[in-house]
Structures are given as structure tokens and as C-alpha cells.
Amino acid sequence: MDKNFWIEAFKQFGISVIFAVMLAVFYTNENAKWEKSQAVENTRWETLFQKYTEEQRQAMEAIRACCMEYHGRKQ
């Protein structure tokens, strides 16, 4: 094999390494963005669930108070 073959082979290998590094950086960056986005979504859903739970508790207390008032008038 001649010298030019090995020069071209090393060039192609170098380009492949560069693309592999670029892909690794891209993947790492996308993964970090996804994790951050997921953390924000989890916080948002937890907040919504807390709000829903509190509103349900308040609604049940209002129903209980209404029922107590109604039963108090009946007696």
C-alpha cells in the first residue's frame, strides 16, 4: 500500500473522531436540557397537585359546614 492511502485513512479517522466528539457533546447538552425541563415539569405538576389537594380539602370542609348547619337547623 502506498503512502497516500494511509494519509487518507488517518484523515478519515480524524474526521470520524471529530464527529464522535461533536455527537457526544450534543447528546450531553440535550440530556442536560431534558433533565432541567423534566425537573421544571415535575415541580409544576407537584404544585398543581398541592393546589388541587388544598382546594378539595376546602371544598369538603365547606360541604361539612353546610351539612352541619343544615342538620343543626333541623333539630
Short mmCIF file of N, CA, C and O in Angstrom, two decimals:
data_model
loop_
_atom_site.label_atom_id
_atom_site.label_comp_id
_atom_site.label_asym_id
_atom_site.label_seq_id
_atom_site.Cartn_x
_atom_site.Cartn_y
_atom_site.Cartn_z
N MET A 1 0.84 -1.17 0.00
CA MET A 1 0.00 0.00 0.00
C MET A 1 0.89 1.23 0.00
O MET A 1 1.92 1.26 0.65
N ASP A 2 0.40 2.20 -0.68
CA ASP A 2 1.22 3.41 -0.79
C ASP A 2 0.96 4.37 0.36
O ASP A 2 0.05 4.21 1.16
N LYS A 3 1.78 5.36 0.40
CA LYS A 3 1.76 6.34 1.48
C LYS A 3 0.47 7.17 1.49
O LYS A 3 -0.07 7.49 2.55
N ASN A 4 -0.07 7.50 0.33
CA ASN A 4 -1.29 8.32 0.24
C ASN A 4 -2.49 7.61 0.85
O ASN A 4 -3.38 8.25 1.41
N PHE A 5 -2.52 6.29 0.74
CA PHE A 5 -3.63 5.54 1.32
C PHE A 5 -3.68 5.77 2.83
O PHE A 5 -4.75 6.02 3.39
N TRP A 6 -2.55 5.64 3.51
CA TRP A 6 -2.51 5.80 4.94
C TRP A 6 -2.80 7.24 5.36
O TRP A 6 -3.46 7.48 6.38
N ILE A 7 -2.35 8.19 4.57
CA ILE A 7 -2.64 9.59 4.88
C ILE A 7 -4.14 9.83 4.82
O ILE A 7 -4.73 10.44 5.71
N GLU A 8 -4.78 9.34 3.77
CA GLU A 8 -6.23 9.49 3.63
C GLU A 8 -6.98 8.73 4.72
O GLU A 8 -7.99 9.20 5.24
N ALA A 9 -6.48 7.56 5.07
CA ALA A 9 -7.12 6.77 6.13
C ALA A 9 -7.07 7.52 7.45
O ALA A 9 -8.06 7.56 8.19
N PHE A 10 -5.94 8.10 7.77
CA PHE A 10 -5.82 8.87 9.02
C PHE A 10 -6.69 10.12 8.99
O PHE A 10 -7.25 10.52 10.01
N LYS A 11 -6.82 10.76 7.83
CA LYS A 11 -7.70 11.92 7.71
C LYS A 11 -9.14 11.51 8.00
O LYS A 11 -9.86 12.20 8.74
N GLN A 12 -9.58 10.42 7.40
CA GLN A 12 -10.94 9.94 7.62
C GLN A 12 -11.16 9.55 9.08
O GLN A 12 -12.21 9.81 9.66
N PHE A 13 -10.14 8.93 9.68
CA PHE A 13 -10.23 8.57 11.10
C PHE A 13 -10.35 9.82 11.96
O PHE A 13 -11.16 9.88 12.88
N GLY A 14 -9.57 10.85 11.65
CA GLY A 14 -9.62 12.11 12.39
C GLY A 14 -10.99 12.76 12.27
O GLY A 14 -11.54 13.25 13.26
N ILE A 15 -11.55 12.75 11.07
CA ILE A 15 -12.88 13.33 10.87
C ILE A 15 -13.92 12.53 11.66
O ILE A 15 -14.82 13.11 12.28
N SER A 16 -13.78 11.20 11.67
CA SER A 16 -14.71 10.37 12.43
C SER A 16 -14.63 10.68 13.93
O SER A 16 -15.65 10.73 14.61
N VAL A 17 -13.42 10.89 14.43
CA VAL A 17 -13.25 11.22 15.85
C VAL A 17 -13.90 12.56 16.15
O VAL A 17 -14.59 12.73 17.17
N ILE A 18 -13.71 13.53 15.26
CA ILE A 18 -14.32 14.85 15.47
C ILE A 18 -15.84 14.73 15.51
O ILE A 18 -16.51 15.30 16.38
N PHE A 19 -16.42 13.98 14.58
CA PHE A 19 -17.87 13.79 14.58
C PHE A 19 -18.35 13.06 15.83
O PHE A 19 -19.40 13.38 16.38
N ALA A 20 -17.58 12.09 16.28
CA ALA A 20 -17.96 11.37 17.50
C ALA A 20 -17.95 12.31 18.70
O ALA A 20 -18.85 12.25 19.55
N VAL A 21 -16.96 13.18 18.79
CA VAL A 21 -16.89 14.14 19.89
C VAL A 21 -18.06 15.13 19.80
O VAL A 21 -18.71 15.44 20.81
N MET A 22 -18.36 15.59 18.59
CA MET A 22 -19.48 16.51 18.41
C MET A 22 -20.79 15.85 18.83
O MET A 22 -21.65 16.46 19.48
N LEU A 23 -20.96 14.58 18.46
CA LEU A 23 -22.17 13.85 18.84
C LEU A 23 -22.26 13.69 20.35
O LEU A 23 -23.33 13.86 20.94
N ALA A 24 -21.16 13.38 21.00
CA ALA A 24 -21.14 13.23 22.45
C ALA A 24 -21.50 14.55 23.14
O ALA A 24 -22.28 14.57 24.11
N VAL A 25 -20.95 15.66 22.65
CA VAL A 25 -21.26 16.97 23.22
C VAL A 25 -22.74 17.30 23.02
O VAL A 25 -23.41 17.77 23.95
N PHE A 26 -23.24 17.05 21.83
CA PHE A 26 -24.65 17.30 21.53
C PHE A 26 -25.54 16.46 22.45
O PHE A 26 -26.50 16.97 23.04
N TYR A 27 -25.24 15.19 22.58
CA TYR A 27 -26.04 14.29 23.42
C TYR A 27 -26.02 14.76 24.87
O TYR A 27 -27.05 14.80 25.53
N THR A 28 -24.86 15.12 25.37
CA THR A 28 -24.74 15.58 26.75
C THR A 28 -25.55 16.85 26.96
O THR A 28 -26.26 16.99 27.97
N ASN A 29 -25.46 17.77 26.01
CA ASN A 29 -26.21 19.03 26.11
C ASN A 29 -27.72 18.78 26.07
O ASN A 29 -28.46 19.35 26.88
N GLU A 30 -28.16 17.95 25.16
CA GLU A 30 -29.59 17.65 25.05
C GLU A 30 -30.09 16.93 26.31
O GLU A 30 -31.20 17.20 26.78
N ASN A 31 -29.29 16.04 26.83
CA ASN A 31 -29.67 15.32 28.05
C ASN A 31 -29.80 16.29 29.22
O ASN A 31 -30.75 16.19 30.01
N ALA A 32 -28.88 17.23 29.33
CA ALA A 32 -28.95 18.22 30.42
C ALA A 32 -30.19 19.09 30.26
O ALA A 32 -30.88 19.38 31.25
N LYS A 33 -30.50 19.50 29.03
CA LYS A 33 -31.71 20.31 28.81
C LYS A 33 -32.96 19.51 29.16
O LYS A 33 -33.89 20.04 29.75
N TRP A 34 -32.98 18.24 28.79
CA TRP A 34 -34.14 17.41 29.07
C TRP A 34 -34.32 17.24 30.58
O TRP A 34 -35.45 17.33 31.08
N GLU A 35 -33.23 17.00 31.29
CA GLU A 35 -33.33 16.84 32.74
C GLU A 35 -33.82 18.11 33.42
O GLU A 35 -34.64 18.06 34.33
N LYS A 36 -33.34 19.26 32.95
CA LYS A 36 -33.79 20.53 33.51
C LYS A 36 -35.27 20.74 33.22
O LYS A 36 -36.05 21.12 34.11
N SER A 37 -35.68 20.45 32.00
CA SER A 37 -37.08 20.59 31.62
C SER A 37 -37.95 19.64 32.44
O SER A 37 -39.04 20.01 32.89
N GLN A 38 -37.47 18.43 32.65
CA GLN A 38 -38.22 17.45 33.43
C GLN A 38 -38.36 17.90 34.88
O GLN A 38 -39.41 17.73 35.49
N ALA A 39 -37.31 18.48 35.43
CA ALA A 39 -37.37 18.98 36.81
C ALA A 39 -38.40 20.10 36.93
O ALA A 39 -39.17 20.15 37.90
N VAL A 40 -38.43 20.99 35.94
CA VAL A 40 -39.41 22.08 35.95
C VAL A 40 -40.82 21.51 35.85
O VAL A 40 -41.73 21.95 36.56
N GLU A 41 -41.01 20.53 34.97
CA GLU A 41 -42.33 19.91 34.82
C GLU A 41 -42.76 19.22 36.11
O GLU A 41 -43.92 19.31 36.51
N ASN A 42 -41.84 18.50 36.74
CA ASN A 42 -42.18 17.83 38.00
C ASN A 42 -42.60 18.84 39.06
O ASN A 42 -43.58 18.62 39.78
N THR A 43 -41.88 19.94 39.15
CA THR A 43 -42.22 20.99 40.11
C THR A 43 -43.60 21.57 39.80
O THR A 43 -44.42 21.77 40.70
N ARG A 44 -43.86 21.80 38.53
CA ARG A 44 -45.16 22.35 38.12
C ARG A 44 -46.30 21.39 38.48
O ARG A 44 -47.31 21.80 39.05
N TRP A 45 -46.12 20.10 38.17
CA TRP A 45 -47.18 19.13 38.47
C TRP A 45 -47.36 18.96 39.97
O TRP A 45 -48.49 18.79 40.45
N GLU A 46 -46.27 18.99 40.73
CA GLU A 46 -46.39 18.89 42.18
C GLU A 46 -47.15 20.08 42.74
O GLU A 46 -47.99 19.94 43.63
N THR A 47 -46.88 21.27 42.21
CA THR A 47 -47.58 22.48 42.65
C THR A 47 -49.07 22.38 42.32
O THR A 47 -49.92 22.71 43.15
N LEU A 48 -49.37 21.93 41.10
CA LEU A 48 -50.77 21.77 40.72
C LEU A 48 -51.47 20.75 41.60
O LEU A 48 -52.63 20.95 42.01
N PHE A 49 -50.79 19.66 41.91
CA PHE A 49 -51.39 18.63 42.77
C PHE A 49 -51.63 19.17 44.17
O PHE A 49 -52.67 18.92 44.76
N GLN A 50 -50.67 19.93 44.69
CA GLN A 50 -50.84 20.53 46.02
C GLN A 50 -52.05 21.47 46.03
O GLN A 50 -52.85 21.46 46.96
N LYS A 51 -52.16 22.29 44.97
CA LYS A 51 -53.28 23.22 44.87
C LYS A 51 -54.60 22.46 44.79
O LYS A 51 -55.57 22.81 45.46
N TYR A 52 -54.62 21.41 43.96
CA TYR A 52 -55.83 20.60 43.83
C TYR A 52 -56.21 19.98 45.17
O TYR A 52 -57.38 20.00 45.58
N THR A 53 -55.23 19.42 45.87
CA THR A 53 -55.48 18.80 47.16
C THR A 53 -56.04 19.81 48.16
O THR A 53 -57.00 19.52 48.88
N GLU A 54 -55.44 21.00 48.19
CA GLU A 54 -55.91 22.04 49.12
C GLU A 54 -57.33 22.48 48.76
O GLU A 54 -58.18 22.64 49.65
N GLU A 55 -57.61 22.65 47.48
CA GLU A 55 -58.95 23.06 47.07
C GLU A 55 -59.98 21.98 47.39
O GLU A 55 -61.11 22.29 47.80
N GLN A 56 -59.61 20.72 47.22
CA GLN A 56 -60.52 19.63 47.57
C GLN A 56 -60.79 19.61 49.08
O GLN A 56 -61.92 19.38 49.51
N ARG A 57 -59.76 19.85 49.87
CA ARG A 57 -59.92 19.89 51.33
C ARG A 57 -60.86 21.02 51.72
O ARG A 57 -61.78 20.85 52.53
N GLN A 58 -60.67 22.19 51.10
CA GLN A 58 -61.53 23.33 51.40
C GLN A 58 -62.97 23.06 50.97
O GLN A 58 -63.92 23.41 51.69
N ALA A 59 -63.15 22.42 49.83
CA ALA A 59 -64.50 22.09 49.36
C ALA A 59 -65.17 21.12 50.33
O ALA A 59 -66.36 21.27 50.65
N MET A 60 -64.43 20.12 50.79
CA MET A 60 -65.00 19.16 51.73
C MET A 60 -65.35 19.84 53.06
O MET A 60 -66.39 19.54 53.66
N GLU A 61 -64.53 20.76 53.51
CA GLU A 61 -64.84 21.50 54.74
C GLU A 61 -66.10 22.34 54.56
O GLU A 61 -66.94 22.43 55.46
N ALA A 62 -66.24 22.98 53.39
CA ALA A 62 -67.43 23.78 53.12
C ALA A 62 -68.68 22.90 53.08
O ALA A 62 -69.73 23.27 53.64
N ILE A 63 -68.57 21.73 52.49
CA ILE A 63 -69.71 20.80 52.45
C ILE A 63 -70.05 20.33 53.85
O ILE A 63 -71.22 20.29 54.25
N ARG A 64 -69.03 20.01 54.63
CA ARG A 64 -69.25 19.56 56.00
C ARG A 64 -69.92 20.66 56.82
O ARG A 64 -70.87 20.42 57.56
N ALA A 65 -69.42 21.90 56.67
CA ALA A 65 -70.01 23.02 57.41
C ALA A 65 -71.46 23.24 56.99
O ALA A 65 -72.33 23.48 57.85
N CYS A 66 -71.72 23.12 55.73
CA CYS A 66 -73.08 23.29 55.22
C CYS A 66 -73.99 22.20 55.79
O CYS A 66 -75.10 22.48 56.22
N CYS A 67 -73.49 20.96 55.79
CA CYS A 67 -74.29 19.85 56.32
C CYS A 67 -74.54 20.02 57.82
O CYS A 67 -75.64 19.74 58.30
N MET A 68 -73.52 20.45 58.54
CA MET A 68 -73.68 20.66 59.98
C MET A 68 -74.71 21.75 60.24
O MET A 68 -75.54 21.62 61.14
N GLU A 69 -74.63 22.81 59.44
CA GLU A 69 -75.58 23.91 59.61
C GLU A 69 -76.99 23.43 59.30
O GLU A 69 -77.94 23.73 60.01
N TYR A 70 -77.14 22.64 58.24
CA TYR A 70 -78.45 22.13 57.85
C TYR A 70 -79.01 21.21 58.93
O TYR A 70 -80.17 21.32 59.31
N HIS A 71 -78.16 20.30 59.42
CA HIS A 71 -78.63 19.37 60.46
C HIS A 71 -78.90 20.12 61.76
O HIS A 71 -79.78 19.71 62.53
N GLY A 72 -78.18 21.18 62.03
CA GLY A 72 -78.40 21.97 63.24
C GLY A 72 -79.75 22.66 63.19
O GLY A 72 -80.44 22.81 64.21
N ARG A 73 -80.18 23.11 62.01
CA ARG A 73 -81.49 23.77 61.87
C ARG A 73 -82.64 22.78 61.98
O ARG A 73 -83.71 23.11 62.44
N LYS A 74 -82.39 21.56 61.51
CA LYS A 74 -83.46 20.55 61.52
C LYS A 74 -83.80 20.12 62.93
O LYS A 74 -84.94 19.77 63.20
N GLN A 75 -82.85 20.14 63.82
CA GLN A 75 -83.09 19.61 65.16
C GLN A 75 -83.76 20.58 66.03
O GLN A 75 -84.18 21.47 66.29
#
